Amino acid sequence: MASPDYWHYPRSALADSVLMAFDSGLSHALTMFAPRRMGKTEFLLQDLAPRAEEHGWRVFYHSFMTDGDEAGEVFRLSLAEFAAGRLKRWLKPLTARVSAELLGVKAELGSQPASAPHSLTEVVQALASGGRCLLLLDEAQILTRLPRNEELLGGLRTGLDINKDQLKVLFTGSSREGLRRMFSEARAPFFHFGTNIELPTLDRGFCSHLAAAFTRSTGRALDESRLWEEFQATGHVPGRLRAVVEAMVLNADLSLAEAVALKLHDVHDEAQYAKILKALPILDRLVLQAVLASAPLFAEDTRARMGTTLGAATPSTTAVQSAAERLLRDEIITRRERGQYEISDPGFSHWLQALAGDTQA
Ligand SMILES: Nc1ncnc2c1ncn2[C@@H]1O[C@H](COP(=O)(O)OP(=O)(O)OP(=O)(O)O)[C@@H](O)[C@H]1O
Ligand SMILES: [Mg+2]
Protein backbone atom coordinates (compact mmCIF):
# COMPACT_ATOMS: atom_id res chain seq x y z
CA MET A 1 0.00 0.00 0.00
CA ALA A 2 1.14 3.59 -0.66
CA SER A 3 2.43 5.46 2.39
CA PRO A 4 -0.41 7.29 4.09
CA ASP A 5 -0.88 10.94 3.20
CA TYR A 6 0.07 12.88 6.33
CA TRP A 7 -2.04 15.83 5.24
CA HIS A 8 -5.14 13.68 5.47
CA TYR A 9 -7.16 14.10 8.65
CA PRO A 10 -8.82 10.73 9.20
CA ARG A 11 -12.57 10.35 9.55
CA SER A 12 -12.28 6.97 11.22
CA ALA A 13 -15.44 7.12 13.29
CA LEU A 14 -17.57 7.79 10.23
CA ALA A 15 -15.83 5.03 8.26
CA ASP A 16 -16.44 2.62 11.12
CA SER A 17 -20.11 3.41 11.44
CA VAL A 18 -20.65 3.00 7.69
CA LEU A 19 -18.88 -0.36 7.78
CA MET A 20 -20.79 -1.44 10.84
CA ALA A 21 -24.04 -0.74 9.01
CA PHE A 22 -22.91 -2.82 6.03
CA ASP A 23 -21.13 -5.59 7.94
CA SER A 24 -24.07 -6.22 10.22
CA GLY A 25 -26.53 -6.32 7.35
CA LEU A 26 -28.40 -3.32 8.77
CA SER A 27 -28.01 -1.35 5.53
CA HIS A 28 -27.42 -2.30 1.93
CA ALA A 29 -27.42 1.20 0.48
CA LEU A 30 -26.45 4.59 1.89
CA THR A 31 -26.40 8.04 0.35
CA MET A 32 -24.24 10.97 1.35
CA PHE A 33 -24.62 14.48 0.02
CA ALA A 34 -22.49 17.47 0.76
CA PRO A 35 -21.48 20.58 -1.19
CA ARG A 36 -18.33 20.76 -3.26
CA ARG A 37 -14.90 20.41 -1.67
CA MET A 38 -16.29 19.26 1.67
CA GLY A 39 -14.28 16.04 1.53
CA LYS A 40 -16.60 13.35 0.14
CA THR A 41 -14.14 11.84 -2.32
CA GLU A 42 -11.31 12.06 0.17
CA PHE A 43 -13.47 10.20 2.70
CA LEU A 44 -14.31 7.43 0.22
CA LEU A 45 -10.76 6.91 -0.98
CA GLN A 46 -8.68 7.58 2.10
CA ASP A 47 -10.91 6.47 4.95
CA LEU A 48 -13.62 4.12 3.83
CA ALA A 49 -11.96 2.10 1.05
CA PRO A 50 -8.85 1.02 2.99
CA ARG A 51 -10.90 0.27 6.09
CA ALA A 52 -13.40 -1.77 4.08
CA GLU A 53 -10.59 -3.78 2.51
CA GLU A 54 -9.31 -4.57 5.98
CA HIS A 55 -12.78 -5.87 6.74
CA GLY A 56 -12.59 -8.22 3.77
CA TRP A 57 -14.66 -6.23 1.27
CA ARG A 58 -13.65 -5.93 -2.33
CA VAL A 59 -14.00 -2.23 -3.09
CA PHE A 60 -15.05 -0.70 -6.38
CA TYR A 61 -14.82 3.11 -6.62
CA HIS A 62 -16.26 4.98 -9.55
CA SER A 63 -16.86 8.66 -10.22
CA PHE A 64 -19.41 9.67 -12.84
CA MET A 65 -17.91 13.12 -13.08
CA THR A 66 -15.76 13.08 -16.16
CA ASP A 67 -17.19 10.88 -18.86
CA GLY A 68 -19.91 13.09 -20.29
CA ASP A 69 -22.68 11.32 -22.16
CA GLU A 70 -20.63 8.14 -22.10
CA ALA A 71 -20.62 8.01 -18.29
CA GLY A 72 -23.18 5.20 -18.14
CA GLU A 73 -21.36 3.03 -20.63
CA VAL A 74 -17.94 3.67 -19.06
CA PHE A 75 -19.43 2.65 -15.73
CA ARG A 76 -20.84 -0.60 -17.12
CA LEU A 77 -17.53 -1.47 -18.75
CA SER A 78 -15.41 -0.58 -15.72
CA LEU A 79 -17.64 -2.62 -13.48
CA ALA A 80 -17.44 -5.53 -15.91
CA GLU A 81 -13.64 -5.26 -15.93
CA PHE A 82 -13.61 -5.26 -12.17
CA ALA A 83 -15.94 -8.24 -11.96
CA ALA A 84 -14.05 -10.14 -14.63
CA GLY A 85 -10.72 -9.59 -12.95
CA ARG A 86 -11.94 -11.67 -10.10
CA LEU A 87 -14.16 -14.25 -11.68
CA LYS A 88 -13.06 -17.66 -12.83
CA ARG A 89 -15.54 -18.87 -15.36
CA TRP A 90 -16.50 -15.58 -16.96
CA LEU A 91 -12.97 -14.39 -16.97
CA LYS A 92 -11.83 -15.10 -20.52
CA PRO A 93 -14.68 -14.05 -22.74
CA LEU A 94 -15.70 -11.13 -20.58
CA THR A 95 -12.23 -9.62 -20.17
CA ALA A 96 -11.43 -9.98 -23.84
CA ARG A 97 -14.56 -8.28 -24.96
CA VAL A 98 -14.62 -5.65 -22.27
CA SER A 99 -10.99 -4.63 -22.68
CA ALA A 100 -11.53 -4.26 -26.38
CA GLU A 101 -14.58 -2.13 -25.79
CA LEU A 102 -12.78 -0.07 -23.20
CA LEU A 103 -9.92 0.66 -25.52
CA GLY A 104 -12.36 1.57 -28.23
CA VAL A 105 -10.89 -1.19 -30.36
CA LYS A 106 -13.22 -2.38 -33.03
CA ALA A 107 -10.94 -5.18 -34.13
CA GLU A 108 -12.35 -8.64 -34.76
CA LEU A 109 -12.03 -10.75 -31.67
CA GLY A 110 -10.60 -13.81 -33.42
CA SER A 111 -13.05 -16.56 -34.04
CA GLN A 112 -15.28 -15.43 -31.20
CA PRO A 113 -18.79 -14.94 -32.48
CA ALA A 114 -20.14 -11.45 -31.92
CA SER A 115 -22.61 -11.42 -29.07
CA ALA A 116 -24.70 -8.78 -27.38
CA PRO A 117 -22.88 -6.91 -24.60
CA HIS A 118 -23.75 -7.92 -21.08
CA SER A 119 -26.45 -5.81 -19.55
CA LEU A 120 -25.70 -3.88 -16.41
CA THR A 121 -27.85 -6.28 -14.40
CA GLU A 122 -25.81 -9.20 -15.71
CA VAL A 123 -22.58 -7.43 -14.87
CA VAL A 124 -23.80 -6.71 -11.34
CA GLN A 125 -24.89 -10.32 -11.05
CA ALA A 126 -21.42 -11.49 -12.11
CA LEU A 127 -19.84 -9.15 -9.59
CA ALA A 128 -21.97 -10.55 -6.78
CA SER A 129 -21.09 -14.14 -7.63
CA GLY A 130 -17.47 -13.23 -6.87
CA GLY A 131 -18.25 -12.49 -3.22
CA ARG A 132 -18.89 -9.45 -1.03
CA CYS A 133 -18.25 -6.16 -2.70
CA LEU A 134 -18.63 -2.54 -1.71
CA LEU A 135 -19.51 -0.09 -4.48
CA LEU A 136 -18.56 3.53 -3.91
CA LEU A 137 -20.38 5.57 -6.52
CA ASP A 138 -19.24 9.18 -6.50
CA GLU A 139 -21.11 12.09 -8.11
CA ALA A 140 -24.07 9.77 -8.54
CA GLN A 141 -26.47 12.62 -9.35
CA ILE A 142 -24.93 12.69 -12.82
CA LEU A 143 -26.69 9.42 -13.53
CA THR A 144 -30.01 11.23 -13.60
CA ARG A 145 -28.84 13.50 -16.41
CA LEU A 146 -27.55 10.85 -18.78
CA PRO A 147 -29.29 9.88 -21.98
CA ARG A 148 -31.14 6.58 -21.54
CA ASN A 149 -30.60 6.88 -17.80
CA GLU A 150 -33.80 5.01 -16.98
CA GLU A 151 -32.46 1.84 -18.49
CA LEU A 152 -29.16 2.24 -16.68
CA LEU A 153 -30.64 3.12 -13.30
CA GLY A 154 -33.27 0.41 -13.61
CA GLY A 155 -30.61 -2.17 -14.43
CA LEU A 156 -28.45 -1.08 -11.56
CA ARG A 157 -31.32 -1.10 -9.12
CA THR A 158 -32.42 -4.57 -10.20
CA GLY A 159 -28.89 -5.95 -9.97
CA LEU A 160 -28.41 -4.47 -6.51
CA ASP A 161 -31.82 -5.63 -5.31
CA ILE A 162 -31.20 -9.22 -6.29
CA ASN A 163 -27.80 -9.24 -4.62
CA LYS A 164 -28.39 -7.24 -1.46
CA ASP A 165 -26.42 -9.61 0.74
CA GLN A 166 -23.28 -9.54 -1.38
CA LEU A 167 -23.31 -6.00 -2.70
CA LYS A 168 -23.46 -2.84 -0.64
CA VAL A 169 -23.45 0.59 -2.13
CA LEU A 170 -22.66 4.11 -1.01
CA PHE A 171 -23.82 6.85 -3.36
CA THR A 172 -22.29 10.28 -2.89
CA GLY A 173 -22.95 13.52 -4.64
CA SER A 174 -22.66 17.26 -4.39
CA SER A 175 -26.08 18.08 -5.67
CA ARG A 176 -28.92 17.57 -3.26
CA GLU A 177 -31.41 18.47 -5.93
CA GLY A 178 -29.99 15.87 -8.32
CA LEU A 179 -29.95 13.32 -5.58
CA ARG A 180 -33.49 14.18 -4.59
CA ARG A 181 -34.45 13.46 -8.18
CA MET A 182 -32.70 10.14 -7.97
CA PHE A 183 -33.90 8.91 -4.58
CA SER A 184 -36.97 10.83 -3.50
CA GLU A 185 -39.23 11.08 -6.48
CA ALA A 186 -41.85 8.39 -6.49
CA ARG A 187 -41.15 7.54 -10.12
CA ALA A 188 -37.37 7.36 -9.70
CA PRO A 189 -35.81 3.88 -9.86
CA PHE A 190 -34.01 4.45 -6.58
CA PHE A 191 -37.04 5.76 -4.73
CA HIS A 192 -36.44 5.18 -1.00
CA PHE A 193 -33.52 2.93 -1.84
CA GLY A 194 -30.83 4.33 0.39
CA THR A 195 -30.66 5.80 3.87
CA ASN A 196 -29.06 9.21 3.99
CA ILE A 197 -26.02 9.82 6.18
CA GLU A 198 -24.40 13.15 6.96
CA LEU A 199 -20.82 14.06 6.25
CA PRO A 200 -20.06 15.90 9.49
CA THR A 201 -18.20 19.20 9.21
CA LEU A 202 -14.62 18.82 10.37
CA ASP A 203 -13.78 20.00 13.86
CA ARG A 204 -10.92 22.00 15.29
CA GLY A 205 -8.76 18.87 15.23
CA PHE A 206 -8.57 19.27 11.46
CA CYS A 207 -6.86 22.65 11.90
CA SER A 208 -4.39 21.32 14.48
CA HIS A 209 -3.68 18.47 12.10
CA LEU A 210 -3.02 20.82 9.17
CA ALA A 211 -0.80 23.04 11.32
CA ALA A 212 1.24 20.00 12.39
CA ALA A 213 1.53 18.75 8.80
CA PHE A 214 2.65 22.22 7.75
CA THR A 215 5.39 22.25 10.38
CA ARG A 216 6.41 18.73 9.41
CA SER A 217 6.85 19.68 5.80
CA THR A 218 8.34 23.17 6.15
CA GLY A 219 9.87 23.31 9.63
CA ARG A 220 7.94 26.55 10.13
CA ALA A 221 5.20 27.21 12.70
CA LEU A 222 1.59 27.95 11.84
CA ASP A 223 -0.93 29.43 14.26
CA GLU A 224 -3.55 26.75 14.71
CA SER A 225 -6.16 28.98 16.33
CA ARG A 226 -5.96 31.44 13.43
CA LEU A 227 -6.51 28.52 11.04
CA TRP A 228 -9.56 27.49 13.02
CA GLU A 229 -10.94 31.05 12.84
CA GLU A 230 -10.47 31.08 9.09
CA PHE A 231 -12.04 27.66 8.73
CA GLN A 232 -15.14 28.78 10.62
CA ALA A 233 -15.35 32.09 8.81
CA THR A 234 -15.24 30.47 5.39
CA GLY A 235 -17.93 27.84 5.82
CA HIS A 236 -15.90 24.84 7.09
CA VAL A 237 -14.72 23.89 3.61
CA PRO A 238 -11.63 21.66 3.98
CA GLY A 239 -10.71 22.05 0.31
CA ARG A 240 -10.44 25.80 0.75
CA LEU A 241 -8.31 25.65 3.88
CA ARG A 242 -6.00 23.08 2.32
CA ALA A 243 -5.50 25.44 -0.62
CA VAL A 244 -4.57 28.25 1.77
CA VAL A 245 -2.04 26.09 3.60
CA GLU A 246 -0.67 24.74 0.33
CA ALA A 247 -0.05 28.29 -0.87
CA MET A 248 1.96 28.94 2.30
CA VAL A 249 4.00 25.77 1.89
CA LEU A 250 4.92 26.80 -1.64
CA ASN A 251 5.64 30.41 -0.79
CA ALA A 252 7.49 30.99 2.50
CA ASP A 253 6.92 34.75 2.30
CA LEU A 254 3.16 34.46 2.40
CA SER A 255 1.47 35.24 5.72
CA LEU A 256 -1.72 33.42 6.68
CA ALA A 257 -3.80 36.54 6.03
CA GLU A 258 -2.26 36.93 2.57
CA ALA A 259 -2.79 33.30 1.70
CA VAL A 260 -6.43 33.52 2.82
CA ALA A 261 -6.99 36.63 0.72
CA LEU A 262 -5.36 34.92 -2.22
CA LYS A 263 -7.45 31.79 -1.98
CA LEU A 264 -10.69 33.36 -0.85
CA HIS A 265 -10.75 35.25 -4.07
CA ASP A 266 -10.31 32.32 -6.31
CA VAL A 267 -10.36 34.05 -9.69
CA HIS A 268 -11.71 31.04 -11.47
CA ASP A 269 -14.66 30.63 -9.10
CA GLU A 270 -15.39 34.34 -9.05
CA ALA A 271 -15.63 34.59 -12.81
CA GLN A 272 -18.04 31.66 -12.67
CA TYR A 273 -20.15 33.28 -9.95
CA ALA A 274 -20.35 36.58 -11.78
CA LYS A 275 -21.49 34.74 -14.88
CA ILE A 276 -24.21 32.87 -13.02
CA LEU A 277 -25.50 36.05 -11.43
CA LYS A 278 -25.49 37.97 -14.67
CA ALA A 279 -27.54 35.31 -16.43
CA LEU A 280 -30.35 35.43 -13.86
CA PRO A 281 -33.61 37.31 -14.47
CA ILE A 282 -33.96 40.21 -12.05
CA LEU A 283 -36.68 38.57 -9.95
CA ASP A 284 -34.55 35.42 -9.56
CA ARG A 285 -31.73 37.63 -8.33
CA LEU A 286 -33.99 39.17 -5.72
CA VAL A 287 -35.16 35.74 -4.62
CA LEU A 288 -31.52 34.72 -4.32
CA GLN A 289 -30.88 37.80 -2.21
CA ALA A 290 -33.80 36.86 0.05
CA VAL A 291 -32.41 33.32 0.40
CA LEU A 292 -29.03 34.81 1.31
CA ALA A 293 -30.68 36.95 4.00
CA SER A 294 -32.70 33.91 5.23
CA ALA A 295 -35.87 35.94 4.66
CA PRO A 296 -39.14 34.00 4.28
CA LEU A 297 -39.54 34.06 0.49
CA PHE A 298 -43.29 34.28 0.22
CA ALA A 299 -43.98 36.60 3.14
CA GLU A 300 -45.83 39.81 2.28
CA ASP A 301 -43.02 42.14 3.39
CA THR A 302 -40.29 40.14 1.60
CA ARG A 303 -42.27 40.37 -1.64
CA ALA A 304 -43.06 44.05 -1.02
CA ARG A 305 -39.32 44.75 -0.72
CA MET A 306 -38.76 42.95 -4.01
CA GLY A 307 -41.43 45.14 -5.60
CA THR A 308 -39.75 48.29 -4.31
CA THR A 309 -36.39 47.23 -5.74
CA LEU A 310 -38.03 46.33 -9.03
CA GLY A 311 -39.84 49.66 -9.05
CA ALA A 312 -43.00 47.73 -9.84
CA ALA A 313 -45.97 46.11 -8.15
CA THR A 314 -45.33 43.53 -5.42
CA PRO A 315 -44.61 40.23 -7.21
CA SER A 316 -47.22 37.54 -6.59
CA THR A 317 -46.49 34.41 -4.58
CA THR A 318 -46.74 32.44 -7.81
CA ALA A 319 -44.12 34.61 -9.52
CA VAL A 320 -41.75 34.21 -6.57
CA GLN A 321 -42.49 30.49 -6.52
CA SER A 322 -41.56 30.16 -10.19
CA ALA A 323 -38.32 32.07 -9.64
CA ALA A 324 -37.47 29.78 -6.71
CA GLU A 325 -38.27 26.72 -8.84
CA ARG A 326 -35.88 27.95 -11.54
CA LEU A 327 -33.12 28.47 -8.98
CA LEU A 328 -33.76 25.01 -7.56
CA ARG A 329 -33.73 23.38 -10.97
CA ASP A 330 -30.39 24.97 -11.79
CA GLU A 331 -29.13 23.88 -8.38
CA ILE A 332 -28.25 27.40 -7.37
CA ILE A 333 -30.36 27.01 -4.25
CA THR A 334 -31.37 23.93 -2.29
CA ARG A 335 -34.48 23.17 -0.30
CA ARG A 336 -33.95 22.50 3.36
CA GLU A 337 -36.46 21.24 5.85
CA ARG A 338 -39.66 23.17 6.51
CA GLY A 339 -39.66 25.36 3.46
CA GLN A 340 -36.23 26.85 4.17
CA TYR A 341 -33.86 27.43 1.29
CA GLU A 342 -30.11 27.84 1.14
CA ILE A 343 -27.51 28.63 -1.48
CA SER A 344 -26.07 25.32 -2.66
CA ASP A 345 -22.44 26.30 -3.05
CA PRO A 346 -20.94 27.82 0.12
CA GLY A 347 -18.31 29.57 -2.01
CA PHE A 348 -21.05 31.29 -4.01
CA SER A 349 -22.83 32.20 -0.81
CA HIS A 350 -19.71 33.87 0.59
CA TRP A 351 -19.08 35.67 -2.63
CA LEU A 352 -22.65 37.02 -2.62
CA GLN A 353 -22.33 38.08 1.01
CA ALA A 354 -19.13 39.97 0.22
CA LEU A 355 -20.86 41.57 -2.74
CA ALA A 356 -23.85 42.62 -0.60
CA GLY A 357 -21.40 44.05 1.97
CA ASP A 358 -19.62 46.04 -0.75
CA THR A 359 -22.80 47.55 -2.13
CA GLN A 360 -24.02 48.57 1.32
CA ALA A 361 -20.68 50.15 2.32
N1 LIG B 1 -10.20 14.60 5.81
C1 LIG B 1 -9.45 15.48 5.14
N2 LIG B 1 -8.19 15.75 5.53
C2 LIG B 1 -7.42 16.63 4.86
N3 LIG B 1 -7.81 17.28 3.77
C3 LIG B 1 -9.05 17.06 3.32
C4 LIG B 1 -9.94 16.16 3.98
N4 LIG B 1 -11.10 16.14 3.30
C5 LIG B 1 -10.94 16.99 2.27
N5 LIG B 1 -9.72 17.55 2.28
C6 LIG B 1 -9.19 18.53 1.31
O1 LIG B 1 -10.27 19.08 0.60
C7 LIG B 1 -10.13 18.83 -0.79
C8 LIG B 1 -11.50 18.57 -1.36
O2 LIG B 1 -11.97 17.33 -0.89
P1 LIG B 1 -12.78 16.35 -1.85
O3 LIG B 1 -12.27 16.39 -3.22
O4 LIG B 1 -12.85 15.05 -1.15
O5 LIG B 1 -14.19 17.08 -1.78
P2 LIG B 1 -15.55 16.60 -2.46
O6 LIG B 1 -16.58 16.77 -1.40
O7 LIG B 1 -15.38 15.28 -3.08
O8 LIG B 1 -15.75 17.75 -3.55
P3 LIG B 1 -16.38 17.66 -5.01
O9 LIG B 1 -17.86 17.68 -4.82
O10 LIG B 1 -15.87 18.91 -5.65
O11 LIG B 1 -15.88 16.40 -5.65
C9 LIG B 1 -9.21 17.65 -0.89
O12 LIG B 1 -8.51 17.67 -2.11
C10 LIG B 1 -8.28 17.88 0.27
O13 LIG B 1 -7.30 18.82 -0.08
MG1 LIG C 1 -15.54 14.60 -5.01
CSV table of C-alpha atoms and ligand atoms in Angstrom, one decimal, residues 36 40-42 61 138-139, ligand 2:
chain,number,residue,atom,x,y,z
A,36,ARG,CA,-18.3,20.8,-3.3
A,40,LYS,CA,-16.6,13.3,0.1
A,41,THR,CA,-14.1,11.8,-2.3
A,42,GLU,CA,-11.3,12.1,0.2
A,61,TYR,CA,-14.8,3.1,-6.6
A,138,ASP,CA,-19.2,9.2,-6.5
A,139,GLU,CA,-21.1,12.1,-8.1
B,2,MG,MG,-15.5,14.6,-5.0
